[in-house]
PDB file of C-alpha atoms (C1' of nucleotides) in Angstrom:
ATOM      1  CA  MET A1021     -14.684-179.832  79.162  1.00 61.00           C
ATOM      2  CA  GLN A1022     -13.269-183.058  77.720  1.00 70.00           C
ATOM      3  CA  PRO A1023     -11.377-185.465  79.966  1.00 84.00           C
ATOM      4  CA  LEU A1024      -7.784-184.601  80.684  1.00 93.00           C
ATOM      5  CA  ARG A1025      -4.991-186.464  79.018  1.00 97.00           C
ATOM      6  CA  PHE A1026      -2.588-188.290  81.315  1.00 98.00           C
ATOM      7  CA  SER A1027       0.353-186.214  82.447  1.00 98.00           C
ATOM      8  CA  ALA A1028       3.222-187.300  84.679  1.00 98.00           C
ATOM      9  CA  GLN A1029       3.495-183.761  86.022  1.00 98.00           C
ATOM     10  CA  ARG A1030      -0.158-183.668  87.044  1.00 98.00           C
ATOM     11  CA  GLU A1031       0.271-186.951  88.918  1.00 98.00           C
ATOM     12  CA  LEU A1032       3.289-185.584  90.750  1.00 98.00           C
ATOM     13  CA  ILE A1033       1.460-182.397  91.692  1.00 98.00           C
ATOM     14  CA  PHE A1034      -1.679-184.172  92.835  1.00 98.00           C
ATOM     15  CA  ASN A1035       0.275-186.717  94.867  1.00 98.00           C
ATOM     16  CA  THR A1036       2.218-183.974  96.564  1.00 98.00           C
ATOM     17  CA  ILE A1037      -1.008-182.348  97.733  1.00 98.00           C
ATOM     18  CA  LEU A1038      -2.479-185.723  98.672  1.00 97.00           C
ATOM     19  CA  ASN A1039       0.476-186.992 100.662  1.00 96.00           C
ATOM     20  CA  ASP A1040       1.869-183.913 102.298  1.00 90.00           C
ATOM     21  CA  LYS A1041      -1.408-182.848 103.887  1.00 88.00           C
ATOM     22  CA  ASP A1042       0.093-179.467 104.710  1.00 92.00           C
ATOM     23  CA  HIS A1043      -1.991-177.506 102.209  1.00 96.00           C
ATOM     24  CA  PRO A1044       0.935-176.473 100.044  1.00 97.00           C
ATOM     25  CA  THR A1045       1.011-173.410  97.821  1.00 97.00           C
ATOM     26  CA  ALA A1046       1.900-173.555  94.117  1.00 98.00           C
ATOM     27  CA  ASP A1047       5.366-172.383  94.987  1.00 97.00           C
ATOM     28  CA  ALA A1048       5.782-174.974  97.750  1.00 97.00           C
ATOM     29  CA  ILE A1049       4.760-177.759  95.369  1.00 98.00           C
ATOM     30  CA  TYR A1050       7.165-176.473  92.745  1.00 98.00           C
ATOM     31  CA  ASN A1051      10.063-176.271  95.177  1.00 98.00           C
ATOM     32  CA  LYS A1052       9.338-179.700  96.576  1.00 98.00           C
ATOM     33  CA  LEU A1053       9.281-181.346  93.138  1.00 98.00           C
ATOM     34  CA  LYS A1054      11.970-179.333  91.384  1.00 98.00           C
ATOM     35  CA  PRO A1055      15.046-181.157  92.795  1.00 97.00           C
ATOM     36  CA  THR A1056      13.870-184.529  91.494  1.00 97.00           C
ATOM     37  CA  ASN A1057      12.202-183.051  88.401  1.00 98.00           C
ATOM     38  CA  PRO A1058      14.515-180.318  87.184  1.00 97.00           C
ATOM     39  CA  GLN A1059      12.590-179.816  83.987  1.00 97.00           C
ATOM     40  CA  LEU A1060       9.390-178.882  85.851  1.00 98.00           C
ATOM     41  CA  SER A1061       8.060-175.400  85.277  1.00 98.00           C
ATOM     42  CA  LEU A1062       6.084-173.235  87.696  1.00 98.00           C
ATOM     43  CA  ALA A1063       3.608-172.470  84.916  1.00 98.00           C
ATOM     44  CA  THR A1064       2.851-176.186  84.676  1.00 98.00           C
ATOM     45  CA  VAL A1065       2.168-176.309  88.403  1.00 98.00           C
ATOM     46  CA  TYR A1066      -0.289-173.417  88.127  1.00 98.00           C
ATOM     47  CA  ARG A1067      -1.977-174.849  85.041  1.00 98.00           C
ATOM     48  CA  ASN A1068      -2.437-178.231  86.679  1.00 98.00           C
ATOM     49  CA  LEU A1069      -3.686-176.783  89.943  1.00 98.00           C
ATOM     50  CA  ARG A1070      -6.406-175.021  87.992  1.00 97.00           C
ATOM     51  CA  GLN A1071      -7.364-178.198  86.187  1.00 98.00           C
ATOM     52  CA  LEU A1072      -7.354-180.268  89.371  1.00 98.00           C
ATOM     53  CA  GLU A1073      -9.554-177.649  91.003  1.00 97.00           C
ATOM     54  CA  GLU A1074     -11.970-177.647  88.059  1.00 96.00           C
ATOM     55  CA  LYS A1075     -12.074-181.448  88.091  1.00 96.00           C
ATOM     56  CA  GLY A1076     -12.868-181.251  91.791  1.00 96.00           C
ATOM     57  CA  ASP A1077      -9.839-183.258  92.880  1.00 97.00           C
ATOM     58  CA  VAL A1078      -8.473-180.461  95.012  1.00 98.00           C
ATOM     59  CA  ILE A1079      -9.821-177.332  96.627  1.00 96.00           C
ATOM     60  CA  ARG A1080      -8.198-173.947  96.705  1.00 96.00           C
ATOM     61  CA  ILE A1081      -7.959-172.132 100.014  1.00 95.00           C
ATOM     62  CA  SER A1082      -7.541-168.377  99.752  1.00 93.00           C
ATOM     63  CA  THR A1083      -6.642-166.068 102.591  1.00 86.00           C
ATOM     64  CA  GLN A1084      -5.983-162.365 102.938  1.00 83.00           C
ATOM     65  CA  CYS A1085      -2.451-163.306 103.560  1.00 80.00           C
ATOM     66  CA  GLY A1086      -0.635-163.865 100.291  1.00 84.00           C
ATOM     67  CA  CYS A1087      -0.970-166.871  98.063  1.00 92.00           C
ATOM     68  CA  ASP A1088      -3.487-169.680  97.687  1.00 96.00           C
ATOM     69  CA  HIS A1089      -3.110-173.056  99.359  1.00 97.00           C
ATOM     70  CA  TYR A1090      -4.338-176.392  97.991  1.00 98.00           C
ATOM     71  CA  ASP A1091      -5.998-179.331  99.714  1.00 98.00           C
ATOM     72  CA  ALA A1092      -6.840-182.823  98.453  1.00 97.00           C
ATOM     73  CA  ARG A1093      -9.521-183.196 101.110  1.00 96.00           C
ATOM     74  CA  THR A1094     -12.525-181.895  99.220  1.00 95.00           C
ATOM     75  CA  ASP A1095     -15.387-182.232 101.663  1.00 92.00           C
ATOM     76  CA  LYS A1096     -16.472-178.950 103.260  1.00 90.00           C
ATOM     77  CA  HIS A1097     -14.202-178.251 106.197  1.00 93.00           C
ATOM     78  CA  TYR A1098     -12.329-175.334 107.653  1.00 95.00           C
ATOM     79  CA  HIS A1099      -8.817-174.104 108.172  1.00 96.00           C
ATOM     80  CA  LEU A1100      -6.734-172.094 110.530  1.00 95.00           C
ATOM     81  CA  TYR A1101      -4.204-169.745 109.035  1.00 95.00           C
ATOM     82  CA  CYS A1102      -1.161-169.398 111.300  1.00 93.00           C
ATOM     83  CA  LYS A1103       0.052-165.814 111.310  1.00 90.00           C
ATOM     84  CA  VAL A1104       3.483-166.905 112.456  1.00 89.00           C
ATOM     85  CA  CYS A1105       4.527-169.703 110.109  1.00 89.00           C
ATOM     86  CA  ASP A1106       2.169-168.762 107.290  1.00 89.00           C
ATOM     87  CA  LYS A1107       0.762-172.287 107.022  1.00 91.00           C
ATOM     88  CA  MET A1108      -2.780-173.656 106.983  1.00 94.00           C
ATOM     89  CA  PHE A1109      -4.148-176.344 109.289  1.00 94.00           C
ATOM     90  CA  ASP A1110      -7.382-178.283 109.378  1.00 94.00           C
ATOM     91  CA  ILE A1111      -9.829-177.210 112.059  1.00 92.00           C
ATOM     92  CA  ASP A1112     -12.297-179.766 113.376  1.00 84.00           C
ATOM     93  CA  TYR A1113     -15.300-177.548 113.578  1.00 85.00           C
ATOM     94  CA  THR A1114     -18.800-178.087 112.288  1.00 82.00           C
ATOM     95  CA  ILE A1115     -20.553-174.880 111.479  1.00 77.00           C
ATOM     96  CA  ASP A1116     -24.295-174.411 111.401  1.00 73.00           C
ATOM     97  CA  THR A1117     -25.226-176.214 108.198  1.00 74.00           C
ATOM     98  CA  GLN A1118     -27.991-173.706 107.576  1.00 88.00           C
ATOM     99  CA  ILE A1119     -25.653-170.764 107.231  1.00 92.00           C
ATOM    100  CA  ILE A1120     -26.409-170.181 103.561  1.00 94.00           C
ATOM    101  CA  GLU A1121     -30.147-170.515 104.023  1.00 93.00           C
ATOM    102  CA  LYS A1122     -30.142-168.201 107.008  1.00 92.00           C
ATOM    103  CA  ALA A1123     -28.096-165.565 105.230  1.00 93.00           C
ATOM    104  CA  GLN A1124     -30.465-165.939 102.285  1.00 94.00           C
ATOM    105  CA  GLU A1125     -33.553-165.334 104.404  1.00 91.00           C
ATOM    106  CA  GLN A1126     -32.371-161.916 105.399  1.00 86.00           C
ATOM    107  CA  SER A1127     -31.139-160.802 102.023  1.00 92.00           C
ATOM    108  CA  GLN A1128     -32.536-159.856  98.647  1.00 92.00           C
ATOM    109  CA  HIS A1129     -29.360-161.084  97.018  1.00 95.00           C
ATOM    110  CA  LEU A1130     -28.929-164.680  95.928  1.00 96.00           C
ATOM    111  CA  VAL A1131     -26.644-166.450  98.381  1.00 96.00           C
ATOM    112  CA  GLU A1132     -24.998-169.504  96.849  1.00 94.00           C
ATOM    113  CA  ASN A1133     -21.916-170.239  98.903  1.00 92.00           C
ATOM    114  CA  TYR A1134     -19.607-168.922 101.589  1.00 93.00           C
ATOM    115  CA  GLU A1135     -15.976-168.888 102.598  1.00 93.00           C
ATOM    116  CA  LEU A1136     -14.853-169.189 106.187  1.00 94.00           C
ATOM    117  CA  TYR A1137     -11.446-169.521 107.736  1.00 95.00           C
ATOM    118  CA  PHE A1138      -9.895-168.918 111.109  1.00 95.00           C
ATOM    119  CA  ILE A1139      -6.799-166.910 111.935  1.00 94.00           C
ATOM    120  CA  GLY A1140      -4.471-167.526 114.844  1.00 95.00           C
ATOM    121  CA  LYS A1141      -1.372-169.356 115.900  1.00 94.00           C
ATOM    122  CA  CYS A1142      -0.759-173.042 115.213  1.00 94.00           C
ATOM    123  CA  LYS A1143       0.124-175.550 117.924  1.00 94.00           C
ATOM    124  CA  ASN A1144       3.803-175.506 116.994  1.00 92.00           C
ATOM    125  CA  CYS A1145       4.246-171.757 116.910  1.00 92.00           C
ATOM    126  CA  ARG A1146       2.268-171.431 120.108  1.00 89.00           C
ATOM    127  CA  GLU A1147       4.646-173.772 121.918  1.00 84.00           C
ATOM    128  CA  THR A1148       7.711-172.107 120.508  1.00 78.00           C
ATOM    129  CA  ASP A1149       6.413-168.878 122.038  1.00 67.00           C
ATOM    130  CA  LYS A1150       6.228-170.383 125.492  1.00 61.00           C
ATOM    131  CA  LYS A1151       9.880-171.465 125.544  1.00 54.00           C
TER     132      LYS A1151
ATOM    133  CA  MET B1309       2.421-144.906 115.801  1.00 61.00           C
ATOM    134  CA  GLN B1310       2.163-141.162 116.123  1.00 71.00           C
ATOM    135  CA  PRO B1311      -0.951-139.344 114.935  1.00 86.00           C
ATOM    136  CA  LEU B1312      -1.277-138.767 111.234  1.00 94.00           C
ATOM    137  CA  ARG B1313      -0.749-135.356 109.767  1.00 97.00           C
ATOM    138  CA  PHE B1314      -3.670-133.840 107.867  1.00 98.00           C
ATOM    139  CA  SER B1315      -3.759-134.671 104.182  1.00 98.00           C
ATOM    140  CA  ALA B1316      -6.292-133.526 101.613  1.00 98.00           C
ATOM    141  CA  GLN B1317      -5.824-136.786  99.716  1.00 98.00           C
ATOM    142  CA  ARG B1318      -6.608-138.889 102.769  1.00 98.00           C
ATOM    143  CA  GLU B1319      -9.812-136.925 103.333  1.00 98.00           C
ATOM    144  CA  LEU B1320     -10.850-137.467  99.739  1.00 98.00           C
ATOM    145  CA  ILE B1321     -10.160-141.189  99.951  1.00 98.00           C
ATOM    146  CA  PHE B1322     -11.927-141.653 103.260  1.00 98.00           C
ATOM    147  CA  ASN B1323     -14.949-139.650 102.143  1.00 98.00           C
ATOM    148  CA  THR B1324     -15.217-141.704  98.985  1.00 98.00           C
ATOM    149  CA  ILE B1325     -15.427-144.899 101.035  1.00 98.00           C
ATOM    150  CA  LEU B1326     -17.785-143.280 103.527  1.00 98.00           C
ATOM    151  CA  ASN B1327     -20.216-141.829 101.013  1.00 96.00           C
ATOM    152  CA  ASP B1328     -20.266-144.361  98.235  1.00 90.00           C
ATOM    153  CA  LYS B1329     -21.076-147.319 100.468  1.00 88.00           C
ATOM    154  CA  ASP B1330     -20.267-149.684  97.619  1.00 92.00           C
ATOM    155  CA  HIS B1331     -17.093-151.046  99.176  1.00 96.00           C
ATOM    156  CA  PRO B1332     -14.758-149.682  96.529  1.00 97.00           C
ATOM    157  CA  THR B1333     -11.372-151.112  95.643  1.00 97.00           C
ATOM    158  CA  ALA B1334      -8.194-149.030  95.581  1.00 98.00           C
ATOM    159  CA  ASP B1335      -8.494-148.806  91.848  1.00 98.00           C
ATOM    160  CA  ALA B1336     -12.154-147.768  91.997  1.00 97.00           C
ATOM    161  CA  ILE B1337     -11.329-144.995  94.463  1.00 98.00           C
ATOM    162  CA  TYR B1338      -8.463-143.852  92.277  1.00 98.00           C
ATOM    163  CA  ASN B1339     -10.589-143.777  89.136  1.00 98.00           C
ATOM    164  CA  LYS B1340     -13.416-141.977  90.888  1.00 98.00           C
ATOM    165  CA  LEU B1341     -11.139-139.249  92.239  1.00 98.00           C
ATOM    166  CA  LYS B1342      -8.700-138.902  89.346  1.00 98.00           C
ATOM    167  CA  PRO B1343     -10.875-136.731  87.035  1.00 97.00           C
ATOM    168  CA  THR B1344     -11.285-134.018  89.668  1.00 97.00           C
ATOM    169  CA  ASN B1345      -7.828-134.588  91.144  1.00 98.00           C
ATOM    170  CA  PRO B1346      -5.538-135.212  88.213  1.00 97.00           C
ATOM    171  CA  GLN B1347      -2.409-135.087  90.362  1.00 97.00           C
ATOM    172  CA  LEU B1348      -3.552-138.019  92.511  1.00 98.00           C
ATOM    173  CA  SER B1349      -1.394-141.107  92.435  1.00 98.00           C
ATOM    174  CA  LEU B1350      -2.474-144.712  92.897  1.00 98.00           C
ATOM    175  CA  ALA B1351       0.403-145.208  95.346  1.00 98.00           C
ATOM    176  CA  THR B1352      -1.101-142.500  97.523  1.00 98.00           C
ATOM    177  CA  VAL B1353      -4.430-144.285  97.498  1.00 98.00           C
ATOM    178  CA  TYR B1354      -2.800-147.523  98.627  1.00 98.00           C
ATOM    179  CA  ARG B1355      -0.702-145.797 101.286  1.00 98.00           C
ATOM    180  CA  ASN B1356      -3.697-144.031 102.740  1.00 98.00           C
ATOM    181  CA  LEU B1357      -5.877-147.116 102.672  1.00 98.00           C
ATOM    182  CA  ARG B1358      -3.260-148.856 104.779  1.00 97.00           C
ATOM    183  CA  GLN B1359      -3.131-145.991 107.239  1.00 98.00           C
ATOM    184  CA  LEU B1360      -6.904-145.727 107.461  1.00 98.00           C
ATOM    185  CA  GLU B1361      -7.064-149.454 108.090  1.00 97.00           C
ATOM    186  CA  GLU B1362      -4.410-149.262 110.804  1.00 96.00           C
ATOM    187  CA  LYS B1363      -6.219-146.322 112.403  1.00 96.00           C
ATOM    188  CA  GLY B1364      -9.375-148.413 112.363  1.00 96.00           C
ATOM    189  CA  ASP B1365     -11.345-145.957 110.244  1.00 97.00           C
ATOM    190  CA  VAL B1366     -11.951-148.490 107.496  1.00 98.00           C
ATOM    191  CA  ILE B1367     -11.886-152.258 107.155  1.00 96.00           C
ATOM    192  CA  ARG B1368     -10.405-154.247 104.329  1.00 96.00           C
ATOM    193  CA  ILE B1369     -12.489-157.002 102.762  1.00 96.00           C
ATOM    194  CA  SER B1370     -10.525-159.667 100.927  1.00 93.00           C
ATOM    195  CA  THR B1371     -12.004-162.296  98.662  1.00 87.00           C
ATOM    196  CA  GLN B1372     -10.638-165.076  96.491  1.00 84.00           C
ATOM    197  CA  CYS B1373     -11.680-162.989  93.597  1.00 81.00           C
ATOM    198  CA  GLY B1374      -9.066-160.374  92.835  1.00 85.00           C
ATOM    199  CA  CYS B1375      -8.506-157.214  94.773  1.00 92.00           C
ATOM    200  CA  ASP B1376      -9.415-155.961  98.221  1.00 96.00           C
ATOM    201  CA  HIS B1377     -12.480-153.845  98.928  1.00 97.00           C
ATOM    202  CA  TYR B1378     -12.789-151.166 101.612  1.00 98.00           C
ATOM    203  CA  ASP B1379     -15.646-150.331 103.953  1.00 98.00           C
ATOM    204  CA  ALA B1380     -16.131-147.390 106.346  1.00 97.00           C
ATOM    205  CA  ARG B1381     -18.576-149.436 108.411  1.00 96.00           C
ATOM    206  CA  THR B1382     -16.207-150.963 110.940  1.00 95.00           C
ATOM    207  CA  ASP B1383     -18.442-153.028 113.208  1.00 92.00           C
ATOM    208  CA  LYS B1384     -18.283-156.780 112.563  1.00 90.00           C
ATOM    209  CA  HIS B1385     -20.623-157.581 109.707  1.00 93.00           C
ATOM    210  CA  TYR B1386     -20.614-159.673 106.581  1.00 95.00           C
ATOM    211  CA  HIS B1387     -20.610-159.288 102.847  1.00 96.00           C
ATOM    212  CA  LEU B1388     -21.825-160.925  99.716  1.00 95.00           C
ATOM    213  CA  TYR B1389     -19.482-161.023  96.778  1.00 95.00           C
ATOM    214  CA  CYS B1390     -21.392-160.880  93.496  1.00 93.00           C
ATOM    215  CA  LYS B1391     -19.784-163.183  90.956  1.00 90.00           C
ATOM    216  CA  VAL B1392     -21.382-161.259  88.117  1.00 89.00           C
ATOM    217  CA  CYS B1393     -20.598-157.601  88.765  1.00 89.00           C
ATOM    218  CA  ASP B1394     -17.624-158.238  91.009  1.00 89.00           C
ATOM    219  CA  LYS B1395     -18.962-155.970  93.756  1.00 91.00           C
ATOM    220  CA  MET B1396     -19.489-156.460  97.479  1.00 94.00           C
ATOM    221  CA  PHE B1397     -22.749-155.914  99.376  1.00 94.00           C
ATOM    222  CA  ASP B1398     -23.651-155.851 103.042  1.00 94.00           C
ATOM    223  CA  ILE B1399     -25.471-158.918 104.301  1.00 92.00           C
ATOM    224  CA  ASP B1400     -27.735-158.573 107.300  1.00 83.00           C
ATOM    225  CA  TYR B1401     -26.804-161.752 109.037  1.00 85.00           C
ATOM    226  CA  THR B1402     -25.818-162.350 112.629  1.00 82.00           C
ATOM    227  CA  ILE B1403     -23.578-165.333 112.997  1.00 76.00           C
ATOM    228  CA  ASP B1404     -23.203-167.375 116.145  1.00 72.00           C
ATOM    229  CA  THR B1405     -21.152-165.043 118.326  1.00 73.00           C
ATOM    230  CA  GLN B1406     -19.350-167.995 119.881  1.00 88.00           C
ATOM    231  CA  ILE B1407     -17.780-169.129 116.640  1.00 92.00           C
ATOM    232  CA  ILE B1408     -14.211-168.432 117.752  1.00 94.00           C
ATOM    233  CA  GLU B1409     -14.693-170.064 121.141  1.00 93.00           C
ATOM    234  CA  LYS B1410     -16.326-173.131 119.608  1.00 92.00           C
ATOM    235  CA  ALA B1411     -13.601-173.553 117.026  1.00 93.00           C
ATOM    236  CA  GLN B1412     -11.082-173.126 119.818  1.00 94.00           C
ATOM    237  CA  GLU B1413     -12.634-175.883 121.936  1.00 91.00           C
ATOM    238  CA  GLN B1414     -12.005-178.447 119.261  1.00 86.00           C
ATOM    239  CA  SER B1415      -8.521-177.377 118.338  1.00 92.00           C
ATOM    240  CA  GLN B1416      -5.044-177.386 119.802  1.00 92.00           C
ATOM    241  CA  HIS B1417      -4.222-174.310 117.794  1.00 95.00           C
ATOM    242  CA  LEU B1418      -4.873-170.827 119.121  1.00 96.00           C
ATOM    243  CA  VAL B1419      -7.908-169.386 117.366  1.00 96.00           C
ATOM    244  CA  GLU B1420      -7.954-165.594 117.473  1.00 94.00           C
ATOM    245  CA  ASN B1421     -10.187-164.444 114.663  1.00 92.00           C
ATOM    246  CA  TYR B1422     -12.067-165.529 111.559  1.00 93.00           C
ATOM    247  CA  GLU B1423     -13.054-164.337 108.131  1.00 93.00           C
ATOM    248  CA  LEU B1424     -16.420-165.072 106.576  1.00 94.00           C
ATOM    249  CA  TYR B1425     -18.050-163.920 103.395  1.00 95.00           C
ATOM    250  CA  PHE B1426     -20.798-165.103 101.138  1.00 95.00           C
ATOM    251  CA  ILE B1427     -20.692-165.641  97.404  1.00 94.00           C
ATOM    252  CA  GLY B1428     -23.599-165.338  95.028  1.00 95.00           C
ATOM    253  CA  LYS B1429     -25.450-162.946  92.813  1.00 94.00           C
ATOM    254  CA  CYS B1430     -26.550-159.475  93.891  1.00 94.00           C
ATOM    255  CA  LYS B1431     -30.127-158.228  93.610  1.00 94.00           C
ATOM    256  CA  ASN B1432     -29.369-156.247  90.477  1.00 92.00           C
ATOM    257  CA  CYS B1433     -27.582-158.963  88.571  1.00 93.00           C
ATOM    258  CA  ARG B1434     -30.225-161.448  89.613  1.00 89.00           C
ATOM    259  CA  GLU B1435     -32.947-159.304  88.096  1.00 84.00           C
ATOM    260  CA  THR B1436     -31.013-158.688  84.930  1.00 79.00           C
ATOM    261  CA  ASP B1437     -30.864-162.472  84.510  1.00 67.00           C
ATOM    262  CA  LYS B1438     -34.614-162.850  84.669  1.00 62.00           C
ATOM    263  CA  LYS B1439     -35.253-160.440  81.822  1.00 54.00           C
TER     264      LYS B1439
ATOM    265  C1'  DT C1101      -0.897-187.760  63.320  1.00 63.43           C
ATOM    266  C1'  DT C1102      -3.818-184.923  65.796  1.00 63.43           C
ATOM    267  C1'  DT C1103      -4.301-182.542  69.833  1.00 63.43           C
ATOM    268  C1'  DC C1104      -3.213-181.607  74.371  1.00 63.43           C
ATOM    269  C1'  DA C1105       0.483-180.572  77.858  1.00 63.43           C
ATOM    270  C1'  DT C1106       4.928-178.653  78.794  1.00 63.43           C
ATOM    271  C1'  DG C1107       8.837-175.328  79.373  1.00 63.43           C
ATOM    272  C1'  DC C1108      10.389-170.999  78.867  1.00 63.43           C
ATOM    273  C1'  DA C1109       9.962-166.236  78.902  1.00 63.43           C
ATOM    274  C1'  DA C1110       7.284-162.445  78.802  1.00 63.43           C
ATOM    275  C1'  DA C1111       3.173-160.264  80.375  1.00 63.43           C
ATOM    276  C1'  DC C1112      -0.257-159.144  83.807  1.00 63.43           C
ATOM    277  C1'  DC C1113      -2.418-157.385  87.940  1.00 63.43           C
ATOM    278  C1'  DT C1114      -2.427-155.765  92.414  1.00 63.43           C
ATOM    279  C1'  DT C1115       0.288-153.754  95.748  1.00 63.43           C
ATOM    280  C1'  DT C1116       4.672-151.841  97.658  1.00 63.43           C
ATOM    281  C1'  DT C1117       8.812-149.042  97.743  1.00 63.43           C
ATOM    282  C1'  DG C1118      12.768-145.541  96.757  1.00 63.43           C
ATOM    283  C1'  DC C1119      13.443-141.092  96.032  1.00 63.43           C
ATOM    284  C1'  DA C1120      13.187-136.174  95.310  1.00 63.43           C
ATOM    285  C1'  DG C1121      10.039-132.488  95.868  1.00 63.43           C
ATOM    286  C1'  DG C1122       5.923-130.457  98.347  1.00 63.43           C
ATOM    287  C1'  DA C1123       2.750-129.808 102.344  1.00 63.43           C
ATOM    288  C1'  DT C1124       1.948-129.782 107.318  1.00 63.43           C
ATOM    289  C1'  DA C1125       2.752-128.588 111.966  1.00 63.43           C
TER     290       DA C1125
ATOM    291  C1'  DT D 137      12.369-125.924 109.490  1.00 63.43           C
ATOM    292  C1'  DA D 138      11.855-130.664 110.670  1.00 63.43           C
ATOM    293  C1'  DT D 139       9.156-134.264 109.374  1.00 63.43           C
ATOM    294  C1'  DC D 140       5.521-136.344 107.095  1.00 63.43           C
ATOM    295  C1'  DC D 141       3.066-137.003 102.692  1.00 63.43           C
ATOM    296  C1'  DT D 142       2.904-137.072  97.702  1.00 63.43           C
ATOM    297  C1'  DG D 143       3.832-138.222  92.829  1.00 63.43           C
ATOM    298  C1'  DC D 144       6.315-140.740  89.820  1.00 63.43           C
ATOM    299  C1'  DA D 145       8.492-144.676  88.312  1.00 63.43           C
ATOM    300  C1'  DA D 146      10.355-148.836  89.185  1.00 63.43           C
ATOM    301  C1'  DA D 147      10.020-153.199  91.570  1.00 63.43           C
ATOM    302  C1'  DA D 148       7.915-156.970  93.836  1.00 63.43           C
ATOM    303  C1'  DG D 149       4.995-161.063  94.329  1.00 63.43           C
ATOM    304  C1'  DG D 150       1.687-164.168  92.673  1.00 63.43           C
ATOM    305  C1'  DT D 151      -0.376-165.849  88.600  1.00 63.43           C
ATOM    306  C1'  DT D 152      -1.423-166.225  83.560  1.00 63.43           C
ATOM    307  C1'  DT D 153      -0.392-166.545  78.665  1.00 63.43           C
ATOM    308  C1'  DG D 154       1.926-166.984  73.823  1.00 63.43           C
ATOM    309  C1'  DC D 155       4.550-169.843  71.415  1.00 63.43           C
ATOM    310  C1'  DA D 156       7.313-173.582  69.772  1.00 63.43           C
ATOM    311  C1'  DT D 157       8.415-178.290  71.205  1.00 63.43           C
ATOM    312  C1'  DG D 158       7.270-182.765  73.197  1.00 63.43           C
ATOM    313  C1'  DA D 159       4.064-186.425  74.853  1.00 63.43           C
ATOM    314  C1'  DA D 160      -0.428-188.902  74.812  1.00 63.43           C
ATOM    315  C1'  DA D 161      -4.069-191.135  72.446  1.00 63.43           C
TER     316       DA D 161
END
DNA sequence: TTTCATGCAAACCTTTTGCAGGATA
DNA sequence: TATCCTGCAAAAGGTTTGCATGAAA
């Protein structure tokens, strides 16, 4: 893959993910940028998210629950999916680093990677409940 | 939820998941059953999968990679998603049972559950590679 | 000036839903 | 016979793609 050409849209999209830190979805990014960039197209957001993911500038977080979220923090870390507000939050949790190796030991398949996320209720929604 | 009424289609769908043990998708179940049950509708497959899941007779396995798979083995266990053949396989791996509690300790969010799956290449596809 | 990126609309894929007819209890 | 379940088709939701135009190198 040859290097990407500069694109104002890609900068906008990347900066949104970088600054907002709320793991936005493609749609959330689009809706955030659209008012100030009326010409922006949702297809462009999707195309750039793919490229940014391939470049390794962002990671994609998938859950059972609807659409993918994006994160500019690319080191291995985990997320909590809030069932109430449908958002993703960072979880400070360090899993056994040997998880792949250990799964490999007990399997005849080739284990290369894993996906892990938590499900629950975020701080905000939890407090709203209590009121 | 009141008890479900008997349905020949639901039996067929459940037995397919139970016997095949290859974690079929809705579409796979539909295509397997359609030749011998030409009247069967994909909507019926989806509706029954939902009901079976709610009843607790099957579990749904979601991955980043397309559509959901179903499993009649309902105790907590893990799966490998094969990138090559797009199928899911059981992985004999016992994770730290305290994972939820440990994630909870380090978070202000309420952690209720988690999802984990492995990604790699299944035994079959691995061997095909070597040839 | 070549080639990549964009915007728009249409297509795609998986899953859900409305509705009239059919099966179950 | 009351209600649930089914089949069909249409719709929904997220994402991708074809194509002509516009921007970057």
